[in-house]
Amino acid sequence: MFLEKNRQLIRWVMIIASFAIISLILWNTYTFFQKFKNEERVKMAIWSAAQVEFQRSLLTDDVNPLVDKIILSDSLTPKIVINNDGDINTVNINERKLKDSIYIKNLILQFEKQNKPIELTYIDPQTNKKINVGNLYYGDSEILNKLKYYPLALLLIIFLFGAVVYFFYRSSKIATQNKLWSGMAKETAHQIGTPLSSLIGWTEILKTENTNPDYIKEIEKDIDRLQTITERFSKIGSIPTLEKVDIVKETLETYNYLKSRSSKLINFTLKLPKDPIYVNLNPQLYSWTIENLVKNAIDAMKGKGDLTIVMTQLENKVKINIIDTGKGLTKSQFKTVFEPGYTTKKRGWGLGLSLARRIVEDFHDGKIKVAQSQIGKGTIMQIAFKTI
């Protein structure tokens, strides 16, 4: 119970805690990097002092074994020593590239950016003056270079982990949503089916009672309509069967049905190709989609305006545009209108466009979108299918 009530709070606590841990790791990594770099600087200062002592000892042929050991001990840090006479000595640098003067010059510039050069100096005991014998240029060691990119690698790992968690959560949410859709649709079809069977039976009884045939005809129309609705819910609750259908003919039939049952204040216009266009389609669900889009358009126009359905064929695709002169949508609403539960109506459930997207994209591998909209001028909803 506690987890259910405080799920949002727990989620934020986990996000903040994760952010704090990541920040702490990155800060410690940065601190360690700086300490390691300072220690390397101290080591290079000792190495440079040993180098000066080594050069001085060559003049007296009295080389201190400790000095020699210090110079030979470092096998990781790349170094370039330039003496006052212009001689260049390198340590831990690719020997194949030593003859390339441009490479060496660029390497010196690179080392200067990474670390401040160290002067090779000593105090002359006779004059008590500082004598400069050259400069030491050194770059970051291989370990330091790897450590430098560790925070980036860590951030990349965290990003990838977050992406995996997000997609897992999203997939789980979509799967749960689809399961809910299927269950609700099947249950709705089942619930409508019971009174529908009863209505069919009562209609047969009315026929034997000398009831006005016109009344029975109207009742049968409503029964046919309920049967169509039941079939739609039954199909939306499972994977529907697609068949090769002339989408021009199906659109015309749906248009005629909607026009005859809509307000006379709506000016309907239909623009269809003369030749048939064949698509893998489920006619009942396609009709439901067009019906949802047309009813939304009529609601957006508040029952009065111009509604146009235009079908065009482009190469291997067919596009159906439902154009209204309603209140229009903002750009931020172009995608949100298809989310379950989103509605701009006071009494809307926010399921019509969500169902339309499920039918078009999930069942027919098509596309549905808000092609164009302008506040106060209207909206163009577009459906696209692949032709056969």
Tab-separated table of C-alpha atoms in Angstrom:
chain	number	residue	atom	x	y	z
A	1	MET	CA	0.000	0.000	0.000
A	2	PHE	CA	2.801	2.399	0.917
A	3	LEU	CA	4.580	1.743	-2.402
A	4	GLU	CA	1.382	2.272	-4.393
A	5	LYS	CA	0.558	5.571	-2.682
A	6	ASN	CA	4.095	6.975	-2.830
A	7	ARG	CA	5.232	5.606	-6.204
A	8	GLN	CA	5.888	9.072	-7.636
A	9	LEU	CA	7.838	10.157	-4.530
A	10	ILE	CA	9.947	6.972	-4.578
A	11	ARG	CA	10.677	7.494	-8.273
A	12	TRP	CA	11.970	11.029	-7.646
A	13	VAL	CA	14.027	9.882	-4.646
A	14	MET	CA	15.674	7.213	-6.814
A	15	ILE	CA	16.393	9.726	-9.604
A	16	ILE	CA	17.932	12.251	-7.175
A	17	ALA	CA	19.941	9.514	-5.422
A	18	SER	CA	21.231	8.221	-8.770
A	19	PHE	CA	22.186	11.745	-9.822
A	20	ALA	CA	24.010	12.291	-6.488
A	21	ILE	CA	25.932	9.002	-6.827
A	22	ILE	CA	26.932	9.789	-10.406
A	23	SER	CA	28.048	13.300	-9.421
A	24	LEU	CA	30.094	11.870	-6.532
A	25	ILE	CA	31.798	9.316	-8.798
A	26	LEU	CA	32.639	11.989	-11.382
A	27	TRP	CA	33.960	14.370	-8.726
A	28	ASN	CA	36.157	11.660	-7.159
A	29	THR	CA	37.446	10.715	-10.608
A	30	TYR	CA	38.314	14.345	-11.348
A	31	THR	CA	40.037	14.738	-7.949
A	32	PHE	CA	42.011	11.526	-8.450
A	33	PHE	CA	43.029	12.683	-11.934
A	34	GLN	CA	44.349	15.993	-10.578
A	35	LYS	CA	46.276	14.251	-7.775
A	36	PHE	CA	47.756	11.771	-10.208
A	37	LYS	CA	48.756	14.627	-12.535
A	38	ASN	CA	50.434	16.513	-9.640
A	39	GLU	CA	52.332	13.376	-8.608
A	40	GLU	CA	53.488	12.949	-12.195
A	41	ARG	CA	54.701	16.561	-12.134
A	42	VAL	CA	56.741	15.870	-8.994
A	43	LYS	CA	58.154	12.721	-10.601
A	44	MET	CA	59.150	14.719	-13.700
A	45	ALA	CA	60.833	17.349	-11.498
A	46	ILE	CA	62.913	14.596	-9.863
A	47	TRP	CA	63.674	13.100	-13.294
A	48	SER	CA	64.766	16.512	-14.648
A	49	ALA	CA	67.064	17.032	-11.635
A	50	ALA	CA	68.574	13.598	-12.268
A	51	GLN	CA	68.993	14.504	-15.962
A	52	VAL	CA	70.916	17.693	-15.047
A	53	GLU	CA	73.079	15.770	-12.600
A	54	PHE	CA	73.714	13.125	-15.276
A	55	GLN	CA	74.826	15.738	-17.818
A	56	ARG	CA	77.167	17.341	-15.260
A	57	SER	CA	78.615	13.989	-14.218
A	58	LEU	CA	79.505	13.187	-17.846
A	59	LEU	CA	82.079	15.969	-17.644
A	60	THR	CA	83.789	14.358	-14.645
A	61	ASP	CA	83.143	10.710	-15.664
A	62	ASP	CA	81.652	10.172	-12.220
A	63	VAL	CA	78.082	8.957	-12.821
A	64	ASN	CA	76.042	8.426	-9.647
A	65	PRO	CA	74.304	4.990	-9.852
A	66	LEU	CA	71.188	6.468	-8.185
A	67	VAL	CA	70.942	9.160	-10.853
A	68	ASP	CA	71.267	6.552	-13.573
A	69	LYS	CA	68.553	4.452	-11.926
A	70	ILE	CA	66.137	7.421	-11.712
A	71	ILE	CA	66.617	8.253	-15.403
A	72	LEU	CA	65.982	4.676	-16.494
A	73	SER	CA	63.102	4.047	-14.066
A	74	ASP	CA	60.335	5.916	-15.928
A	75	SER	CA	59.086	3.858	-18.880
A	76	LEU	CA	55.589	5.364	-19.231
A	77	THR	CA	55.795	9.144	-19.618
A	78	PRO	CA	56.830	10.450	-23.078
A	79	LYS	CA	59.567	13.074	-22.791
A	80	ILE	CA	61.595	15.384	-25.023
A	81	VAL	CA	64.784	17.055	-23.719
A	82	ILE	CA	66.175	19.991	-25.710
A	83	ASN	CA	69.637	21.123	-24.671
A	84	ASN	CA	70.913	24.663	-25.064
A	85	ASP	CA	72.991	23.607	-28.068
A	86	GLY	CA	69.807	22.409	-29.835
A	87	ASP	CA	70.294	18.677	-29.348
A	88	ILE	CA	67.058	16.757	-28.941
A	89	ASN	CA	66.765	13.611	-26.818
A	90	THR	CA	63.570	11.634	-26.561
A	91	VAL	CA	62.293	9.036	-24.103
A	92	ASN	CA	59.286	6.699	-24.524
A	93	ILE	CA	58.493	8.036	-28.012
A	94	ASN	CA	58.050	5.969	-31.184
A	95	GLU	CA	61.548	5.636	-32.651
A	96	ARG	CA	60.223	5.357	-36.215
A	97	LYS	CA	58.960	8.951	-36.102
A	98	LEU	CA	62.060	10.554	-34.532
A	99	LYS	CA	63.468	11.529	-37.929
A	100	ASP	CA	60.296	13.485	-38.751
A	101	SER	CA	61.077	17.044	-37.585
A	102	ILE	CA	57.487	18.239	-38.137
A	103	TYR	CA	56.172	15.408	-35.976
A	104	ILE	CA	58.618	16.284	-33.176
A	105	LYS	CA	57.722	19.982	-33.419
A	106	ASN	CA	53.986	19.220	-33.187
A	107	LEU	CA	54.631	16.840	-30.309
A	108	ILE	CA	56.481	19.582	-28.392
A	109	LEU	CA	53.518	21.944	-28.884
A	110	GLN	CA	51.155	19.191	-27.720
A	111	PHE	CA	53.261	18.552	-24.591
A	112	GLU	CA	53.322	22.299	-23.827
A	113	LYS	CA	49.506	22.315	-23.813
A	114	GLN	CA	49.320	19.275	-21.537
A	115	ASN	CA	52.043	20.271	-19.049
A	116	LYS	CA	54.215	23.298	-18.388
A	117	PRO	CA	57.837	22.619	-19.533
A	118	ILE	CA	60.458	22.127	-16.785
A	119	GLU	CA	63.726	24.021	-17.011
A	120	LEU	CA	66.861	21.933	-16.566
A	121	THR	CA	68.963	24.110	-14.221
A	122	TYR	CA	71.603	23.817	-11.534
A	123	ILE	CA	73.454	26.233	-9.235
A	124	ASP	CA	77.098	26.871	-10.151
A	125	PRO	CA	79.007	26.479	-6.838
A	126	GLN	CA	81.681	28.943	-7.909
A	127	THR	CA	79.444	31.812	-9.085
A	128	ASN	CA	76.324	30.764	-7.134
A	129	LYS	CA	74.280	31.456	-10.270
A	130	LYS	CA	71.529	29.383	-11.851
A	131	ILE	CA	72.735	27.706	-15.022
A	132	ASN	CA	70.179	26.526	-17.625
A	133	VAL	CA	71.226	23.488	-19.655
A	134	GLY	CA	67.921	22.871	-21.478
A	135	ASN	CA	64.180	22.229	-21.165
A	136	LEU	CA	62.113	19.151	-20.509
A	137	TYR	CA	58.828	18.723	-22.401
A	138	TYR	CA	56.641	15.862	-21.272
A	139	GLY	CA	53.182	14.584	-22.052
A	140	ASP	CA	50.603	12.698	-20.064
A	141	SER	CA	51.355	9.051	-19.462
A	142	GLU	CA	49.246	6.288	-20.993
A	143	ILE	CA	47.530	5.671	-17.650
A	144	LEU	CA	46.694	9.368	-17.279
A	145	ASN	CA	45.286	9.523	-20.814
A	146	LYS	CA	43.030	6.542	-20.099
A	147	LEU	CA	41.938	8.057	-16.807
A	148	LYS	CA	41.107	11.299	-18.618
A	149	TYR	CA	38.400	9.565	-20.669
A	150	TYR	CA	37.045	7.487	-17.798
A	151	PRO	CA	34.300	10.047	-16.855
A	152	LEU	CA	33.129	10.139	-20.494
A	153	ALA	CA	33.033	6.337	-20.598
A	154	LEU	CA	31.131	6.335	-17.317
A	155	LEU	CA	28.601	8.871	-18.633
A	156	LEU	CA	28.181	6.807	-21.814
A	157	ILE	CA	27.553	3.638	-19.779
A	158	ILE	CA	25.035	5.489	-17.596
A	159	PHE	CA	23.320	6.901	-20.699
A	160	LEU	CA	23.100	3.452	-22.309
A	161	PHE	CA	21.810	1.953	-19.067
A	162	GLY	CA	19.211	4.720	-18.800
A	163	ALA	CA	18.180	4.150	-22.427
A	164	VAL	CA	17.765	0.409	-21.818
A	165	VAL	CA	15.674	1.069	-18.698
A	166	TYR	CA	13.577	3.650	-20.552
A	167	PHE	CA	12.879	1.382	-23.528
A	168	PHE	CA	12.137	-1.541	-21.220
A	169	TYR	CA	9.717	0.605	-19.230
A	170	ARG	CA	8.130	1.970	-22.412
A	171	SER	CA	7.807	-1.498	-23.966
A	172	SER	CA	6.295	-2.827	-20.750
A	173	LYS	CA	3.875	0.091	-20.628
A	174	ILE	CA	2.858	-0.388	-24.282
A	175	ALA	CA	2.423	-4.141	-23.760
A	176	THR	CA	0.241	-3.512	-20.696
A	177	GLN	CA	-1.724	-0.872	-22.606
A	178	ASN	CA	-2.253	-3.222	-25.554
A	179	LYS	CA	-3.374	-5.979	-23.198
A	180	LEU	CA	-5.841	-3.560	-21.610
A	181	TRP	CA	-7.101	-2.497	-25.045
A	182	SER	CA	-7.594	-6.107	-26.119
A	183	GLY	CA	-9.340	-7.113	-22.919
A	184	MET	CA	-11.622	-4.072	-22.913
A	185	ALA	CA	-12.489	-4.495	-26.594
A	186	LYS	CA	-13.320	-8.202	-26.251
A	187	GLU	CA	-15.398	-7.559	-23.146
A	188	THR	CA	-17.288	-4.732	-24.906
A	189	ALA	CA	-18.016	-6.990	-27.894
A	190	HIS	CA	-19.242	-9.690	-25.514
A	191	GLN	CA	-21.450	-7.270	-23.539
A	192	ILE	CA	-23.048	-5.830	-26.705
A	193	GLY	CA	-23.546	-9.306	-28.187
A	194	THR	CA	-25.982	-10.485	-25.493
A	195	PRO	CA	-28.696	-7.755	-25.831
A	196	LEU	CA	-28.092	-7.720	-29.602
A	197	SER	CA	-29.135	-11.363	-29.886
A	198	SER	CA	-32.212	-10.527	-27.857
A	199	LEU	CA	-33.070	-7.583	-30.141
A	200	ILE	CA	-32.848	-9.806	-33.212
A	201	GLY	CA	-35.278	-12.226	-31.550
A	202	TRP	CA	-37.709	-9.446	-30.635
A	203	THR	CA	-37.582	-8.139	-34.226
A	204	GLU	CA	-38.699	-11.530	-35.517
A	205	ILE	CA	-41.584	-11.509	-33.015
A	206	LEU	CA	-42.628	-7.981	-34.122
A	207	LYS	CA	-42.803	-9.201	-37.722
A	208	THR	CA	-45.489	-11.714	-36.686
A	209	GLU	CA	-47.485	-9.030	-34.851
A	210	ASN	CA	-48.405	-7.042	-37.970
A	211	THR	CA	-46.149	-4.154	-36.892
A	212	ASN	CA	-45.569	-1.318	-39.361
A	213	PRO	CA	-42.824	-2.621	-41.743
A	214	ASP	CA	-41.155	0.811	-41.772
A	215	TYR	CA	-40.588	0.562	-38.007
A	216	ILE	CA	-39.099	-2.902	-38.349
A	217	LYS	CA	-36.870	-1.712	-41.200
A	218	GLU	CA	-35.451	1.091	-39.035
A	219	ILE	CA	-34.914	-1.293	-36.117
A	220	GLU	CA	-33.061	-3.691	-38.432
A	221	LYS	CA	-30.826	-0.832	-39.556
A	222	ASP	CA	-29.898	-0.166	-35.946
A	223	ILE	CA	-29.307	-3.869	-35.356
A	224	ASP	CA	-27.005	-3.994	-38.396
A	225	ARG	CA	-25.189	-1.003	-36.983
A	226	LEU	CA	-24.788	-2.680	-33.587
A	227	GLN	CA	-23.510	-5.817	-35.294
A	228	THR	CA	-20.928	-3.734	-37.128
A	229	ILE	CA	-19.827	-2.117	-33.850
A	230	THR	CA	-19.610	-5.531	-32.167
A	231	GLU	CA	-17.494	-6.856	-35.020
A	232	ARG	CA	-15.213	-3.828	-34.791
A	233	PHE	CA	-14.583	-4.323	-31.078
A	234	SER	CA	-14.060	-8.014	-31.619
A	235	LYS	CA	-11.402	-7.330	-34.258
A	236	ILE	CA	-9.641	-4.560	-32.291
A	237	GLY	CA	-9.265	-7.000	-29.411
A	238	SER	CA	-7.222	-9.419	-31.524
A	239	ILE	CA	-5.078	-9.398	-34.658
A	240	PRO	CA	-7.530	-8.714	-37.528
A	241	THR	CA	-7.486	-10.460	-40.892
A	242	LEU	CA	-6.448	-8.249	-43.808
A	243	GLU	CA	-7.718	-8.781	-47.332
A	244	LYS	CA	-7.163	-7.240	-50.737
A	245	VAL	CA	-9.742	-4.458	-50.907
A	246	ASP	CA	-10.498	-1.504	-53.172
A	247	ILE	CA	-9.947	1.379	-50.737
A	248	VAL	CA	-11.740	3.800	-53.094
A	249	LYS	CA	-14.957	1.768	-52.838
A	250	GLU	CA	-14.647	1.361	-49.045
A	251	THR	CA	-14.114	5.091	-48.568
A	252	LEU	CA	-17.118	5.907	-50.734
A	253	GLU	CA	-19.402	3.570	-48.743
A	254	THR	CA	-18.239	5.011	-45.412
A	255	TYR	CA	-18.632	8.563	-46.754
A	256	ASN	CA	-22.211	7.922	-47.901
A	257	TYR	CA	-23.128	6.405	-44.555
A	258	LEU	CA	-21.664	9.313	-42.556
A	259	LYS	CA	-23.123	11.994	-44.824
A	260	SER	CA	-26.651	10.613	-44.493
A	261	ARG	CA	-26.414	10.609	-40.701
A	262	SER	CA	-24.676	13.958	-40.129
A	263	SER	CA	-25.971	17.471	-39.706
A	264	LYS	CA	-27.213	19.227	-42.835
A	265	LEU	CA	-25.066	22.185	-41.782
A	266	ILE	CA	-21.957	20.228	-42.745
A	267	ASN	CA	-20.950	20.710	-46.382
A	268	PHE	CA	-19.459	17.356	-47.405
A	269	THR	CA	-17.054	17.061	-50.365
A	270	LEU	CA	-15.460	13.854	-51.623
A	271	LYS	CA	-12.575	13.686	-54.100
A	272	LEU	CA	-11.649	10.132	-55.084
A	273	PRO	CA	-9.646	8.649	-57.980
A	274	LYS	CA	-11.708	7.100	-60.777
A	275	ASP	CA	-9.712	3.868	-60.859
A	276	PRO	CA	-9.701	1.346	-57.990
A	277	ILE	CA	-6.731	1.271	-55.584
A	278	TYR	CA	-6.064	-2.029	-53.879
A	279	VAL	CA	-4.739	-2.222	-50.315
A	280	ASN	CA	-4.374	-4.955	-47.705
A	281	LEU	CA	-7.172	-3.793	-45.450
A	282	ASN	CA	-9.703	-4.783	-42.840
A	283	PRO	CA	-12.847	-2.992	-44.103
A	284	GLN	CA	-14.627	-2.785	-40.737
A	285	LEU	CA	-11.658	-1.259	-38.937
A	286	TYR	CA	-10.853	1.103	-41.812
A	287	SER	CA	-14.464	2.318	-41.809
A	288	TRP	CA	-14.214	2.841	-38.050
A	289	THR	CA	-11.057	4.941	-38.499
A	290	ILE	CA	-12.641	7.212	-41.118
A	291	GLU	CA	-15.734	7.501	-38.931
A	292	ASN	CA	-13.654	8.578	-35.903
A	293	LEU	CA	-11.749	11.182	-37.914
A	294	VAL	CA	-14.913	12.582	-39.505
A	295	LYS	CA	-16.742	12.787	-36.167
A	296	ASN	CA	-13.751	14.547	-34.588
A	297	ALA	CA	-13.738	17.013	-37.491
A	298	ILE	CA	-17.479	17.686	-37.061
A	299	ASP	CA	-16.980	18.225	-33.314
A	300	ALA	CA	-14.098	20.620	-34.037
A	301	MET	CA	-16.432	22.632	-36.317
A	302	LYS	CA	-19.208	22.516	-33.691
A	303	GLY	CA	-21.559	20.899	-36.197
A	304	LYS	CA	-21.210	23.558	-38.888
A	305	GLY	CA	-18.609	23.966	-41.637
A	306	ASP	CA	-16.905	22.367	-44.636
A	307	LEU	CA	-15.564	18.825	-44.504
A	308	THR	CA	-13.559	17.415	-47.399
A	309	ILE	CA	-12.151	13.929	-47.941
A	310	VAL	CA	-9.406	13.757	-50.577
A	311	MET	CA	-7.671	10.566	-51.731
A	312	THR	CA	-4.442	10.643	-53.764
A	313	GLN	CA	-2.118	7.914	-54.997
A	314	LEU	CA	1.651	8.478	-55.012
A	315	GLU	CA	3.782	5.620	-56.388
A	316	ASN	CA	3.242	2.713	-53.954
A	317	LYS	CA	1.216	4.692	-51.393
A	318	VAL	CA	-2.295	6.013	-51.073
A	319	LYS	CA	-3.064	9.014	-48.868
A	320	ILE	CA	-6.445	10.016	-47.457
A	321	ASN	CA	-6.789	13.585	-46.159
A	322	ILE	CA	-9.729	14.574	-43.943
A	323	ILE	CA	-9.925	18.369	-44.069
A	324	ASP	CA	-12.125	20.453	-41.775
A	325	THR	CA	-12.665	24.153	-41.062
A	326	GLY	CA	-12.737	23.748	-37.300
A	327	LYS	CA	-10.898	25.384	-34.420
A	328	GLY	CA	-7.526	23.838	-35.326
A	329	LEU	CA	-4.637	22.560	-33.230
A	330	THR	CA	-1.379	23.981	-31.922
A	331	LYS	CA	1.873	22.297	-33.008
A	332	SER	CA	2.351	20.930	-29.503
A	333	GLN	CA	-0.913	19.013	-29.934
A	334	PHE	CA	0.079	17.295	-33.195
A	335	LYS	CA	1.350	14.192	-31.371
A	336	THR	CA	-0.461	14.411	-28.046
A	337	VAL	CA	-3.895	14.119	-29.700
A	338	PHE	CA	-3.087	10.457	-30.400
A	339	GLU	CA	-2.255	9.654	-26.763
A	340	PRO	CA	-4.875	7.579	-24.886
A	341	GLY	CA	-6.995	9.784	-22.646
A	342	TYR	CA	-6.087	13.073	-24.352
A	343	THR	CA	-9.126	15.067	-25.397
A	344	THR	CA	-10.167	18.685	-25.948
A	345	LYS	CA	-13.842	17.864	-25.454
A	346	LYS	CA	-15.609	18.383	-22.135
A	347	ARG	CA	-17.226	14.949	-22.281
A	348	GLY	CA	-14.623	13.166	-24.413
A	349	TRP	CA	-12.820	9.990	-23.379
A	350	GLY	CA	-9.757	10.590	-25.553
A	351	LEU	CA	-9.945	7.158	-27.214
A	352	GLY	CA	-11.020	7.904	-30.808
A	353	LEU	CA	-7.679	9.028	-32.260
A	354	SER	CA	-5.779	6.550	-30.104
A	355	LEU	CA	-7.888	3.746	-31.588
A	356	ALA	CA	-7.368	5.184	-35.078
A	357	ARG	CA	-3.586	5.116	-34.634
A	358	ARG	CA	-3.704	1.543	-33.330
A	359	ILE	CA	-5.777	0.444	-36.328
A	360	VAL	CA	-3.684	2.266	-38.955
A	361	GLU	CA	-0.150	1.773	-37.610
A	362	ASP	CA	-0.281	-1.451	-35.570
A	363	PHE	CA	-2.707	-3.459	-37.690
A	364	HIS	CA	-2.138	-2.058	-41.197
A	365	ASP	CA	1.492	-0.888	-41.009
A	366	GLY	CA	0.337	2.529	-42.199
A	367	LYS	CA	0.818	6.079	-40.950
A	368	ILE	CA	-1.576	8.566	-39.390
A	369	LYS	CA	-0.672	12.123	-38.500
A	370	VAL	CA	-1.806	15.730	-38.291
A	371	ALA	CA	-0.583	16.882	-41.702
A	372	GLN	CA	-1.465	20.535	-41.167
A	373	SER	CA	-3.407	22.677	-38.736
A	374	GLN	CA	-3.943	26.337	-37.938
A	375	ILE	CA	-5.815	27.818	-35.015
A	376	GLY	CA	-9.182	29.145	-36.152
A	377	LYS	CA	-8.804	27.844	-39.725
A	378	GLY	CA	-8.949	24.066	-39.523
A	379	THR	CA	-7.016	20.818	-39.575
A	380	ILE	CA	-5.865	18.226	-42.103
A	381	MET	CA	-5.643	14.668	-40.756
A	382	GLN	CA	-3.781	12.274	-43.030
A	383	ILE	CA	-3.780	8.474	-43.330
A	384	ALA	CA	-1.319	6.635	-45.574
A	385	PHE	CA	-1.321	2.968	-46.640
A	386	LYS	CA	0.912	0.894	-48.884
A	387	THR	CA	-0.773	-0.166	-52.101
A	388	ILE	CA	-0.566	-3.633	-53.606
